[in-house]
Coordinates of C-alpha atoms in Angstrom, one line a residue:
Chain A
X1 CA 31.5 22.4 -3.2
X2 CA 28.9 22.2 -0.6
X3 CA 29.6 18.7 0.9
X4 CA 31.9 15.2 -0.3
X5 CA 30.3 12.6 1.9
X6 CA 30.9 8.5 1.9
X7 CA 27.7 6.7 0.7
X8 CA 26.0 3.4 0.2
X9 CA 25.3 3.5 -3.9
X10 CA 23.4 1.1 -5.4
X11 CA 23.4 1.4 -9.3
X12 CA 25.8 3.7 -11.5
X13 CA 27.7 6.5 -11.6
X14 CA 25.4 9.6 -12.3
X15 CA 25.2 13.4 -12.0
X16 CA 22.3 15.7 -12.5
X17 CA 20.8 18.0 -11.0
X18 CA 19.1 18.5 -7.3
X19 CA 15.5 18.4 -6.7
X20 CA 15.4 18.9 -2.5
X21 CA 12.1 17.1 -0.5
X22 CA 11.7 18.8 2.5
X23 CA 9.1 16.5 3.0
X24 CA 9.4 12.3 2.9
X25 CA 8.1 10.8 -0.3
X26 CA 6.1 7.6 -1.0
X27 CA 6.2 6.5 -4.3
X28 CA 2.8 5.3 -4.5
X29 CA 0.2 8.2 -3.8
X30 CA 2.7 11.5 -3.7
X31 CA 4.1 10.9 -7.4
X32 CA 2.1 10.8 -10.4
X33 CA 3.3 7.3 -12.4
X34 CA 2.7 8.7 -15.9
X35 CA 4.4 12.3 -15.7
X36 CA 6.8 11.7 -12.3
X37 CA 5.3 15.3 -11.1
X38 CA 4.7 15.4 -7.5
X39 CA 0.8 15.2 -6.5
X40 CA 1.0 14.9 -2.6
X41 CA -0.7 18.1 -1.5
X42 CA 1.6 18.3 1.7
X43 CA 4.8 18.5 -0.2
X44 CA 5.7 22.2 -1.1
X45 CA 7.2 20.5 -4.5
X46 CA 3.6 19.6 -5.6
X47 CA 3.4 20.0 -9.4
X48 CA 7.2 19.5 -9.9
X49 CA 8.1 16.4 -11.9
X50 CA 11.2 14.2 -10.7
X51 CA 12.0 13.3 -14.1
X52 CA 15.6 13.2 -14.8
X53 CA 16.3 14.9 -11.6
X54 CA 18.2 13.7 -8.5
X55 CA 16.1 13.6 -6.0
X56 CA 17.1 14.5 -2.5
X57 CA 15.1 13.6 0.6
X58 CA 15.8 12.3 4.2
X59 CA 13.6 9.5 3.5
X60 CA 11.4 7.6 1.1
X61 CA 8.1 6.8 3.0
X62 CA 7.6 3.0 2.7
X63 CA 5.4 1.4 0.5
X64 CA 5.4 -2.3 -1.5
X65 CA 3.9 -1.0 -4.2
X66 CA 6.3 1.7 -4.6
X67 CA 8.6 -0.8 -6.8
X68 CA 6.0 -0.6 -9.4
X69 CA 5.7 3.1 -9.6
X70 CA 9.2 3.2 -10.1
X71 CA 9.0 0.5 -12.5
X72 CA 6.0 3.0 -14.4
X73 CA 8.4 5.9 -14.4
X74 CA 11.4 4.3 -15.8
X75 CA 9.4 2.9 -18.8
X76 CA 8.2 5.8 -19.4
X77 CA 11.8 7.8 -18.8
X78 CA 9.8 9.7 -16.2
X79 CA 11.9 8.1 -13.9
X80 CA 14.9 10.5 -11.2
X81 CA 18.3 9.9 -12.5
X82 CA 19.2 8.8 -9.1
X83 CA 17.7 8.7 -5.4
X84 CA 19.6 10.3 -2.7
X85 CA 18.6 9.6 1.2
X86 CA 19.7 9.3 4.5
X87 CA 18.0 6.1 5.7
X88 CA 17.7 3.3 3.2
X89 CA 14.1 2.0 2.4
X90 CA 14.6 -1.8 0.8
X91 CA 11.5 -1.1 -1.5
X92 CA 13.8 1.8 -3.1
X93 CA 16.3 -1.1 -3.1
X94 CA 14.7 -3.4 -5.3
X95 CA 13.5 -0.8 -7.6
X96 CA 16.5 0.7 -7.5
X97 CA 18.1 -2.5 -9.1
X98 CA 15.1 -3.7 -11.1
X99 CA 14.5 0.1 -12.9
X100 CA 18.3 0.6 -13.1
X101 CA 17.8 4.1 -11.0
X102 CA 20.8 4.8 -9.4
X103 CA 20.1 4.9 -5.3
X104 CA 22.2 6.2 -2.7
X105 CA 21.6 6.4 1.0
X106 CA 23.5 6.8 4.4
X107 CA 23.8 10.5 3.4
X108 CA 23.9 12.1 7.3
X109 CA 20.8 14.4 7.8
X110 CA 22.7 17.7 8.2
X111 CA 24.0 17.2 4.8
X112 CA 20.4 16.5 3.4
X113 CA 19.5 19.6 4.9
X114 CA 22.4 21.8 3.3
X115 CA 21.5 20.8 -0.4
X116 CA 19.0 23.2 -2.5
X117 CA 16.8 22.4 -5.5
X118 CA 19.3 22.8 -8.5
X119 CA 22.4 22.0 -6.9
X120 CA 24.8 19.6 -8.9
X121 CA 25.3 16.0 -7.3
X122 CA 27.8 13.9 -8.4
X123 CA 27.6 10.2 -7.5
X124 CA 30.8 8.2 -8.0
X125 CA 29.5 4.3 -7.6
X126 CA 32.6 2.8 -7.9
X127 CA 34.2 5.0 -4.8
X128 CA 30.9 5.0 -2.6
X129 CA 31.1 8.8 -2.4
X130 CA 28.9 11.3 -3.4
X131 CA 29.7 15.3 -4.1
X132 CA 27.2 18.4 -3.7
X133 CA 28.0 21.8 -5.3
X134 CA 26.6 24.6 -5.4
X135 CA 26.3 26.7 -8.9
X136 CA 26.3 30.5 -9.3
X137 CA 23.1 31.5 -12.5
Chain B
X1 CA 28.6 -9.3 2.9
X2 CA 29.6 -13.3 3.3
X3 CA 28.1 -14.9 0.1
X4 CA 28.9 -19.1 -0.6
X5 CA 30.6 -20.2 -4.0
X6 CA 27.2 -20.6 -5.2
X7 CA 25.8 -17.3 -4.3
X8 CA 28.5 -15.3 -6.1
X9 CA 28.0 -17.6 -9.3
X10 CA 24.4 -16.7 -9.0
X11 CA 24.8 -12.8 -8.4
X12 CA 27.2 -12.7 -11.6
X13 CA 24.6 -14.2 -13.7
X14 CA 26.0 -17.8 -14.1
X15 CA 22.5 -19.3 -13.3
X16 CA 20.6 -17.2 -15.5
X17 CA 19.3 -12.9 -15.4
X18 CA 16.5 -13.7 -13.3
X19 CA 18.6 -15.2 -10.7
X20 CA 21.3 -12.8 -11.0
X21 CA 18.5 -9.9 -10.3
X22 CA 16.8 -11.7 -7.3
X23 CA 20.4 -12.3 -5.6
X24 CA 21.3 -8.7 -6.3
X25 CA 18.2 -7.4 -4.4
X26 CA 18.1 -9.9 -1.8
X27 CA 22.3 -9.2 -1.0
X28 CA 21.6 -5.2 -1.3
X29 CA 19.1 -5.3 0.6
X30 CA 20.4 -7.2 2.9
X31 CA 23.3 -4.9 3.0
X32 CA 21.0 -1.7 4.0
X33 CA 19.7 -3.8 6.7
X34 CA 23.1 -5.0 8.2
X35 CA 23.3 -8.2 7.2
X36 CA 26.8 -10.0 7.1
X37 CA 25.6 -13.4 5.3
X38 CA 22.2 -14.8 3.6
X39 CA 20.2 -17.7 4.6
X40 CA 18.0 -20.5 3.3
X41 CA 14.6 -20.3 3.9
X42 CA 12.1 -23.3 3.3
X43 CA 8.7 -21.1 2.2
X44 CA 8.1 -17.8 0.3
X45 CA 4.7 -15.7 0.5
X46 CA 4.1 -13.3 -1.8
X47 CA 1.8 -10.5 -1.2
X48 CA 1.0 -7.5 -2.9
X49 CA -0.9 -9.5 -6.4
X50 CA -3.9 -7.3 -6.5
X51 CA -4.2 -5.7 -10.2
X52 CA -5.8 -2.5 -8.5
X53 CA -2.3 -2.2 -6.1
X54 CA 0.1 -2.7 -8.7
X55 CA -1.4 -1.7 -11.9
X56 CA -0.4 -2.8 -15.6
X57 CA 3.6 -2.1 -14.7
X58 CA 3.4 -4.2 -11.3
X59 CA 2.1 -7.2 -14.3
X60 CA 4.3 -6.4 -16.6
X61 CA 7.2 -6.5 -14.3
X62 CA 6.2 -9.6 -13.0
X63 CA 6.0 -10.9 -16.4
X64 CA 9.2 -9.6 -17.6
X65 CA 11.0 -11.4 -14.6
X66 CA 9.0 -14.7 -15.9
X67 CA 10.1 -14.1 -19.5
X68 CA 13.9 -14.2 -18.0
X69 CA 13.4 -17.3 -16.6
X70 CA 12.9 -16.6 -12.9
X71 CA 12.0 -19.7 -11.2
X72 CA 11.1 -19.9 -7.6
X73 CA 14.0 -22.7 -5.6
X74 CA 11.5 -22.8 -2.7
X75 CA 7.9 -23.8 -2.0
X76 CA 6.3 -20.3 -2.6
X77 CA 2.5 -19.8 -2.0
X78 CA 1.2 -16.4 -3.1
X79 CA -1.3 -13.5 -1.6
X80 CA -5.3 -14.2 -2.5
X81 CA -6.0 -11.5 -5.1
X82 CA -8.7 -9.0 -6.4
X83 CA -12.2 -9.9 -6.8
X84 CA -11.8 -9.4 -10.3
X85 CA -10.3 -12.5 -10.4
X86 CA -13.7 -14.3 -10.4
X87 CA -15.6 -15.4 -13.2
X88 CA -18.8 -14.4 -11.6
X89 CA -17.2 -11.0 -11.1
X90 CA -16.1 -10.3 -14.8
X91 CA -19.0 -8.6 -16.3
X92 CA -18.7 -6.0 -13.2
X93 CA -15.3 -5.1 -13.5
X94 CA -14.8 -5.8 -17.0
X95 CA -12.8 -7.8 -19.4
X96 CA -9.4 -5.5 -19.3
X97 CA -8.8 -5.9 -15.4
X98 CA -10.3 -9.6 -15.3
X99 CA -7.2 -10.3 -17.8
X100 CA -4.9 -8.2 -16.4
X101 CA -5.3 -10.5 -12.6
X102 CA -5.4 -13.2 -14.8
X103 CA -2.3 -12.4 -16.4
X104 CA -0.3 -11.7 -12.8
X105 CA -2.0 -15.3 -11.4
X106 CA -0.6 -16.9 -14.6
X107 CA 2.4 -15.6 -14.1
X108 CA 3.2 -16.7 -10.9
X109 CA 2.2 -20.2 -11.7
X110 CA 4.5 -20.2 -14.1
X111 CA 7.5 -19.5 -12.1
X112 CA 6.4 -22.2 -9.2
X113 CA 4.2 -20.3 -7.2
X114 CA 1.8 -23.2 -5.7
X115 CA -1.7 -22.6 -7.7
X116 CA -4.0 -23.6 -5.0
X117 CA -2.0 -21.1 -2.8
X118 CA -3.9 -17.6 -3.2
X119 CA -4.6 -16.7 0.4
X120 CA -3.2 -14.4 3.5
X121 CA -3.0 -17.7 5.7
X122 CA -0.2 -19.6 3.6
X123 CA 0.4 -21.7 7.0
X124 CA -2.6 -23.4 6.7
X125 CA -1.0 -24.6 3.1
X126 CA 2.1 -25.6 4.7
X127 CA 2.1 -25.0 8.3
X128 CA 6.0 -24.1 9.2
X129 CA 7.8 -26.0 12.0
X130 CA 9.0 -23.7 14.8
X131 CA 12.7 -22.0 14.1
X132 CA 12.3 -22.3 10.4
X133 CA 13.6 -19.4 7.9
X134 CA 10.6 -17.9 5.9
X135 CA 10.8 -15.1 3.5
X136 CA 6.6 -13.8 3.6
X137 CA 5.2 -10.9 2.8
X138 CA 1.4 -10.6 4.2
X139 CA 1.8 -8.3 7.6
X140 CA -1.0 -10.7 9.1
X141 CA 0.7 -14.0 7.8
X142 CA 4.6 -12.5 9.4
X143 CA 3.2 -11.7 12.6
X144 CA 1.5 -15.4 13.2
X145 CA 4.5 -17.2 11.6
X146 CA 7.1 -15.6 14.4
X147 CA 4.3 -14.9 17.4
X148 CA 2.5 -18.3 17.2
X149 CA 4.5 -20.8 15.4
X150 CA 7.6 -19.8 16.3
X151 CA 9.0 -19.5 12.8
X152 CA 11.3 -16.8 11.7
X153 CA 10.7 -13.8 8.9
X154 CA 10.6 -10.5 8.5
X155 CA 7.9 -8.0 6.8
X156 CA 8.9 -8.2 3.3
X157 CA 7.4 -6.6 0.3
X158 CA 6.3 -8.5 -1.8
X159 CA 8.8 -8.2 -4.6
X160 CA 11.4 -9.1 -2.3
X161 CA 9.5 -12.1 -1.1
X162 CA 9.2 -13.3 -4.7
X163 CA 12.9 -12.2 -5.1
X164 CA 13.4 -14.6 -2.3
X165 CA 11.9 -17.4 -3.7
X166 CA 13.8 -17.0 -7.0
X167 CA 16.9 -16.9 -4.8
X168 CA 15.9 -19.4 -2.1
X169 CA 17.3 -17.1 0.7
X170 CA 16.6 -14.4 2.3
X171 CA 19.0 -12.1 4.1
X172 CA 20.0 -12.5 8.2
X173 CA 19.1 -9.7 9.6
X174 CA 15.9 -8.4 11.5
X175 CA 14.0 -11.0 13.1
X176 CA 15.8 -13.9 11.9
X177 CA 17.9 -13.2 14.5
X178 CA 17.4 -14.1 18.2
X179 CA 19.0 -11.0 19.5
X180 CA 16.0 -8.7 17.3
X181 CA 13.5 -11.3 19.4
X182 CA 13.4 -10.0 22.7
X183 CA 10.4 -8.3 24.5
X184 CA 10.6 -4.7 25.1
X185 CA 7.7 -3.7 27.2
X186 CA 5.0 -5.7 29.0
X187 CA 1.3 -5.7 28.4
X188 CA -1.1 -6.7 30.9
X189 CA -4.8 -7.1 28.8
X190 CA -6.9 -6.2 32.2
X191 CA -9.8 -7.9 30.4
X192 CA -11.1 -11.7 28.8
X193 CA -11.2 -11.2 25.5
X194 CA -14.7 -13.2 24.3
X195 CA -15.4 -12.0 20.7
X196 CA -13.5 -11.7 17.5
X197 CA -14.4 -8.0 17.3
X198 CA -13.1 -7.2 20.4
X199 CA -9.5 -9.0 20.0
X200 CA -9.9 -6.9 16.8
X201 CA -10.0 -3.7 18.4
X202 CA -7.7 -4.7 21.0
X203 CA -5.0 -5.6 18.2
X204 CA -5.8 -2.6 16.6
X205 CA -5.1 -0.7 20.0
X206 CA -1.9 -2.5 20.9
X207 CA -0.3 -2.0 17.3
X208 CA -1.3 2.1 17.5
X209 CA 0.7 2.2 20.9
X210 CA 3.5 -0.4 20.8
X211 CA 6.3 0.6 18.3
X212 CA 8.6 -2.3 19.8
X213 CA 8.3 -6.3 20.5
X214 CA 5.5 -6.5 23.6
X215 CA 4.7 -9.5 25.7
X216 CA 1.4 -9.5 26.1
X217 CA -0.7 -11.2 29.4
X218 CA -4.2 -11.8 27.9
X219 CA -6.6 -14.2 28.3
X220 CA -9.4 -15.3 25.8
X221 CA -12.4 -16.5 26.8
X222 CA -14.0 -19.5 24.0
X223 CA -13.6 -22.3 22.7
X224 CA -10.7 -23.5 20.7
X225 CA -11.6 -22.7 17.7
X226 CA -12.9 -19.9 18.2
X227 CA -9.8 -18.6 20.3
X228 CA -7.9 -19.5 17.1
X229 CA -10.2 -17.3 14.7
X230 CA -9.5 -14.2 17.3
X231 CA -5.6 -14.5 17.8
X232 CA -5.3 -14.6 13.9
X233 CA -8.2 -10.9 13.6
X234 CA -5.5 -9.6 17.0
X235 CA -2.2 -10.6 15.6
X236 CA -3.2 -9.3 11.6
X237 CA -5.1 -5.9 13.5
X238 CA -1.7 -5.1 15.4
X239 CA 0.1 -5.5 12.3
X240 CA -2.4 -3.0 10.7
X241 CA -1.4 0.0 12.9
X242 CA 2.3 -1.0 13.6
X243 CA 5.4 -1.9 11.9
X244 CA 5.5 -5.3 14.4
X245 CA 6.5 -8.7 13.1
X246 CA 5.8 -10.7 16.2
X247 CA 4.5 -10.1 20.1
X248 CA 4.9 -13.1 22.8
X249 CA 1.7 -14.0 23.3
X250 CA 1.8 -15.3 27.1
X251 CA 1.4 -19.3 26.9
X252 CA 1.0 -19.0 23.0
X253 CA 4.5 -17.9 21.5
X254 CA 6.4 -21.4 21.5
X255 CA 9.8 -19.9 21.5
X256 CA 9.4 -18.0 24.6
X257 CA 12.1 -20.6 26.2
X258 CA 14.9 -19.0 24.4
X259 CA 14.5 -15.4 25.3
X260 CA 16.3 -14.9 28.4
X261 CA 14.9 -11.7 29.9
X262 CA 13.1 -10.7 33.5
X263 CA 9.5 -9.8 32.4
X264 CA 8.9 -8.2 35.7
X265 CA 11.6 -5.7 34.6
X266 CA 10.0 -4.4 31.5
X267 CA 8.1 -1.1 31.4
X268 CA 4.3 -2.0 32.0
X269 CA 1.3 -0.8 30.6
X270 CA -2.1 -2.1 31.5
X271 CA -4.6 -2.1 28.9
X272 CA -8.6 -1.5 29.8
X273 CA -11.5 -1.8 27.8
X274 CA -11.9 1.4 27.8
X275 CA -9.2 1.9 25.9
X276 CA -10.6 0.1 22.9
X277 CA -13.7 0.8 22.9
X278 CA -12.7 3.6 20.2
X279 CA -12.3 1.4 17.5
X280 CA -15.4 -0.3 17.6
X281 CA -17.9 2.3 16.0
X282 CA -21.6 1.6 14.7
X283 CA -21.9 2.2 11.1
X284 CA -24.9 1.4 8.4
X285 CA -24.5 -1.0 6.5
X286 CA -26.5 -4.6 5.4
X287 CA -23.3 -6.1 4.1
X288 CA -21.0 -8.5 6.8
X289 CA -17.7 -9.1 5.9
X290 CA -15.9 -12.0 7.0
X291 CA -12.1 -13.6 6.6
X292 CA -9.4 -11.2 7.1
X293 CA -7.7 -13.6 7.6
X294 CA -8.9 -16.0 5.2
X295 CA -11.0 -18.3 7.3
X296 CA -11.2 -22.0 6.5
X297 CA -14.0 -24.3 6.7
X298 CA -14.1 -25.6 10.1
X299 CA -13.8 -22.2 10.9
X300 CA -17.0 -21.1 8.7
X301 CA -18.7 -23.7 10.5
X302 CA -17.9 -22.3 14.0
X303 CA -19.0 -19.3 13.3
X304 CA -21.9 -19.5 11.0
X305 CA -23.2 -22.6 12.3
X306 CA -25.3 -22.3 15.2
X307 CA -29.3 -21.3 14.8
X308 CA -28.5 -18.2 16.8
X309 CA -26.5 -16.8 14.0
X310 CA -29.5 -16.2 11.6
X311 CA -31.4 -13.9 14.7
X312 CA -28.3 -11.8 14.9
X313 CA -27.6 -11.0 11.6
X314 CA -31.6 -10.3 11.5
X315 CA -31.0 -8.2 14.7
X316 CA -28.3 -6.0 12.9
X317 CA -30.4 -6.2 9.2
X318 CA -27.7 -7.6 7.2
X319 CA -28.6 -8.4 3.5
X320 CA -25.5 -10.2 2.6
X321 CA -22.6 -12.1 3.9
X322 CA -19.3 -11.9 1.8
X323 CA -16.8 -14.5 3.1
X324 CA -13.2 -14.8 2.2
X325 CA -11.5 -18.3 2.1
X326 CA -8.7 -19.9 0.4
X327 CA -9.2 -21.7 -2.2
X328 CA -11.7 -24.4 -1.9
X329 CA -12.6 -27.2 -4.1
X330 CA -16.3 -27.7 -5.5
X331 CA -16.9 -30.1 -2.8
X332 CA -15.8 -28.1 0.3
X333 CA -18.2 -24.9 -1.9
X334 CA -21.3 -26.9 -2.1
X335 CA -21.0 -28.7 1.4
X336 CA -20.3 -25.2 2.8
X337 CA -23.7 -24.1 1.2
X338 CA -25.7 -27.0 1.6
X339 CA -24.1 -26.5 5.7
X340 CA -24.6 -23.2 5.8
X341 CA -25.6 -20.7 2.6
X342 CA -29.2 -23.0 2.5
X343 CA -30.7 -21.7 6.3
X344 CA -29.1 -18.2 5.8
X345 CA -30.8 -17.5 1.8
X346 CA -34.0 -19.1 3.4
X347 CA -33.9 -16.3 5.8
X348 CA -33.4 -13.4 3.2
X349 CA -29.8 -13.2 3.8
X350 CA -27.3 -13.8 0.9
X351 CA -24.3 -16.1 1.7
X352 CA -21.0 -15.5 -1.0
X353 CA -18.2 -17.4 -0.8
X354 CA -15.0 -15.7 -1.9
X355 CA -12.3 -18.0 -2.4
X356 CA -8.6 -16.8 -3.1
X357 CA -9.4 -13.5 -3.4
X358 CA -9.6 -10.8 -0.9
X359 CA -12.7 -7.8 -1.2
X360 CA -10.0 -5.3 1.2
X361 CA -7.6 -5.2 -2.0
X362 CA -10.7 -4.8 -4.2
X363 CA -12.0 -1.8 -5.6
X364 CA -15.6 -2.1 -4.2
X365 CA -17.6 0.7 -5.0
X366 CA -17.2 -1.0 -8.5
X367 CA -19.1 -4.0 -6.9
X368 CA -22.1 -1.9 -6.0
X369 CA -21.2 -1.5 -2.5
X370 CA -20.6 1.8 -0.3
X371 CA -20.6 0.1 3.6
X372 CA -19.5 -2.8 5.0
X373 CA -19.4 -4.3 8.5
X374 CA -17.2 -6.5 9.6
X375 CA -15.2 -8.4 12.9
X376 CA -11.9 -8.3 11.8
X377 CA -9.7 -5.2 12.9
X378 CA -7.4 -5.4 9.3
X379 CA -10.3 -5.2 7.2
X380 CA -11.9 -2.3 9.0
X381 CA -8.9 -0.1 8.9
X382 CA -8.2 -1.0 5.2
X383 CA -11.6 -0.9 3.4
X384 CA -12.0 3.1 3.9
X385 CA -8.4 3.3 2.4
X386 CA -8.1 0.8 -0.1
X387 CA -11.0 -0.4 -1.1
X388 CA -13.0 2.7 -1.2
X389 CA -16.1 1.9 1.1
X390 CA -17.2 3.0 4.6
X391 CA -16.2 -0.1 6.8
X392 CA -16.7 -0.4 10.4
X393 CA -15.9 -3.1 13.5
X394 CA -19.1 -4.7 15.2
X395 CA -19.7 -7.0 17.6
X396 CA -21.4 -9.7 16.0
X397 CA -20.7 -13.4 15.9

């Protein structure tokens, strides 16, 4: 196990696996709302889709409409299993319960910056907590 | 989190889904924030209603919330939307996005949301009294609720203002509470401010370098109504290039009384002209823009009024006027015309009224248009970005 750390959740218990952001997000402009790939020509994840991933970044980059592209991605089961951050970002929040994506933020930074893409997280609603490991290929 | 008897019966779904999902984002949110309790709030403004923002989903999700029975508790007044709103407009943006606006305006009526609402300036509507709980969205409508009338809210988006409204409360946290009110840094405007433009830059200015609550020393040089048109282009330009709900505006802010703070002690920073002389740039174009924020009609007639107005807009070889207002009845449109539109048409230079809609959420291009001038600070920076035309700040008016 790479790290067991306390948590805000907001949603359900979920695992899957890690797609790292080294980069801050917005949900309108960096994701594509019909495939969930990443179109944001900074991020070094450009052309990788969230779908049914756990994505991991420090922070989501605010935007109202960002509810919507959530909203676009879930209908379309394009949508990230869950949304793991460090600072919470209240559009997130609403979409979050609206799009039934499991959110969790209040992760410290230095554990942010431990996980790798395709690490296994493990988000426990009911005990706030969420677990990072690290699996051998 | 504190909830009342009611509020828990609410959250578990006792009132109905659509209540039950409002609460929950209102208290989680309000949980992220650091909120202990919620509170009432007496007016919801929701922004964020233009078809090209949101797309078919942001409708759709609307609608589904509707089709659950979401009603709003509170008076709720709603942000002006896309041009393609207008009937005039429908041939040039075409039948699918003229129904899909239509759609989103329909359902918002249907959930309470006040149908001659449909502006950024929901306090001409219903103007707040000074202390009052708002929930609004609309950076430009926050920032003169809490700097000028003295009313309390926060930046919302606008799903969680209309999850506000369904709930009737908001959460206490961020500038609904006093101790998030107080001045951090002092701003001394070394110059009179004496055109809209200029308070435009200068709010663009002050929201690129304050990132906390300033109290700003400034003095404006016009008459009343006038002064009013350039604290409302300041206050919605600062809120363009920062995160700030409110600024004390020296002699202006009414709840100044409250704060109890030294202003002499605050860090200083003296502001020049030419430190804003950056954001006012010459660009061509024969279209003037006008009404961000909405402007009403006394305020038309201020501005567009005098004989002098024709020889500058002939100086600067505008075409076209666009003007955004709130919604207006026939009446108020024809007087406005007969007023006004009549001398500017007879001098070659179109006059369109825009009512409840708002071109800077409006894809543009699709309107025939590739530049457009205009006073107001908001408008400038978002045209380029949202509304896909060249847009720049000049001194006119």
């Amino acid at each position: 196990m790479i790290a067991k750390v306390k948590a805000r959740v907001v949603g359900r218990s979920v695992s899957g696996e890690a797609l790292v952001s080294t980069v801050p997000i917005s949900f309108l402009g960096d994701v594509d709302k019909e495939t969930g790939v990443i179109i944001s020509p900074e991020n070094p994840l450009k052309g990788v889709s969230i779908a049914n991933r756990i994505l991991v970044v420090e922070r989501t980059r605010g935007s109202t409409v960002g509810i919507y592209v959530l909203y676009a991605l879930a209908k379309r089961g394009r949508a990230p299993k869950a949304i793991v951050a460090s600072k919470p970002d209240p559009v997130v929040i609403a979409g979050s319960v609206l799009c039934d994506v499991t959110y969790v933020y209040g992760v410290p930074r230095n554990v942010i910056e431990k996980i790798r893409c395709g690490d296994l997280v493990d988000v426990d609603a009911e005990r706030g907590e969420v677990m990072f490991w690290r699996v051998e290929r | 989190m504190y909830l009342t008897m009611w509020e828990e019966k609410a959250l578990n779904g006792e009132f109905g889904e659509a209540l039950a999902l409002a609460m929950k984002v209102i208290v989680k949110v309000g949980e992220a924030l650091g909120a202990d309790r919620l509170i009432t709030i007496s007016h919801a403004h929701v922004s964020g209603i233009s078809v090209h923002n949101i797309g078919v989903e942001g409708v759709e999700l609307i609608e589904s919330i509707a089709r659950k029975g979401g009603k709003v508790r509170v008076y709720t007044t709603a942000n002006p939307c896309s041009l393609a709103y207008l009937q005039k407009l429908r041939n040039v943006y075409g039948e699918e996005i003229y129904s899909l606006q239509h759609r989103l305006v329909e359902a918002l009526i249907a959930m309470g949301v006040d149908a001659k609402s449909f502006t950024c300036t929901p306090y001409v509507l219903r103007r707040p009294s000074m202390g009052e709980h708002l929930a609004w969205s609309e950076s430009s409508a926050v920032i003169y609720a809490n700097s000028v009338i003295g009313a309390r809210s926060n930046r919302e988006a606008g799903f969680i203002a209309l999850m506000a409204a369904i709930s009737g409360r908001t959460y206490y946290a961020g500038l609904h509470d006093d101790e998030n009110r107080i001045p951090q840094l002092l701003i001394d405007v070394e110059f009179r401010v004496n055109s809209i433009a200029l308070a435009s830059a200068l709010g663009l200015y002050l929201g690129a370098i304050c990132s906390e609550i300033p109290f700003i020393r400034i003095r404006f040089d016009a008459p009343s109504m006038l002064r009013q048109i350039m604290i409302k282009s300041m206050l919605a330009s600062i809120a363009t290039t920062s995160d700030l709900g409110m600024v004390y505006l020296d002699g202006i802010t009414p709840d100044i009384h409250r704060i109890r703070i030294d202003i002499q002690s605050l860090e200083r920073i003296s502001v020049d002209m030419n430190d804003v002389k950056n954001y006012m740039e010459s660009c061509h174009a024969n279209v003037l823009f006008i009404g961000c924020p909405h402007l009403t009609v006394s305020e038309i007639k201020t501005l567009l009024g005098s004989e002098t107005v024709v020889h500058q807009l002939k100086a600067l070889n505008i075409e076209k006027i666009l003007i955004a207002t709130p919604k207006l009845t026939e009446n108020f449109e024809s007087e406005l015309y007969r007023s006004i539109g009549v001398r500017l048409v007879k001098h070659g230079i179109e006059f369109e009224l825009l009512p409840g809609v708002c071109p800077v959420v409006s894809d543009l291009r699709k309107a025939g248009l590739s530049a457009v001038m205009t006073i107001h600070g908001k408008a400038a920076h978002y045209m380029p970005r949202v509304a896909g035309v060249k847009a720049c700040l000049v001194n006119v008016l």
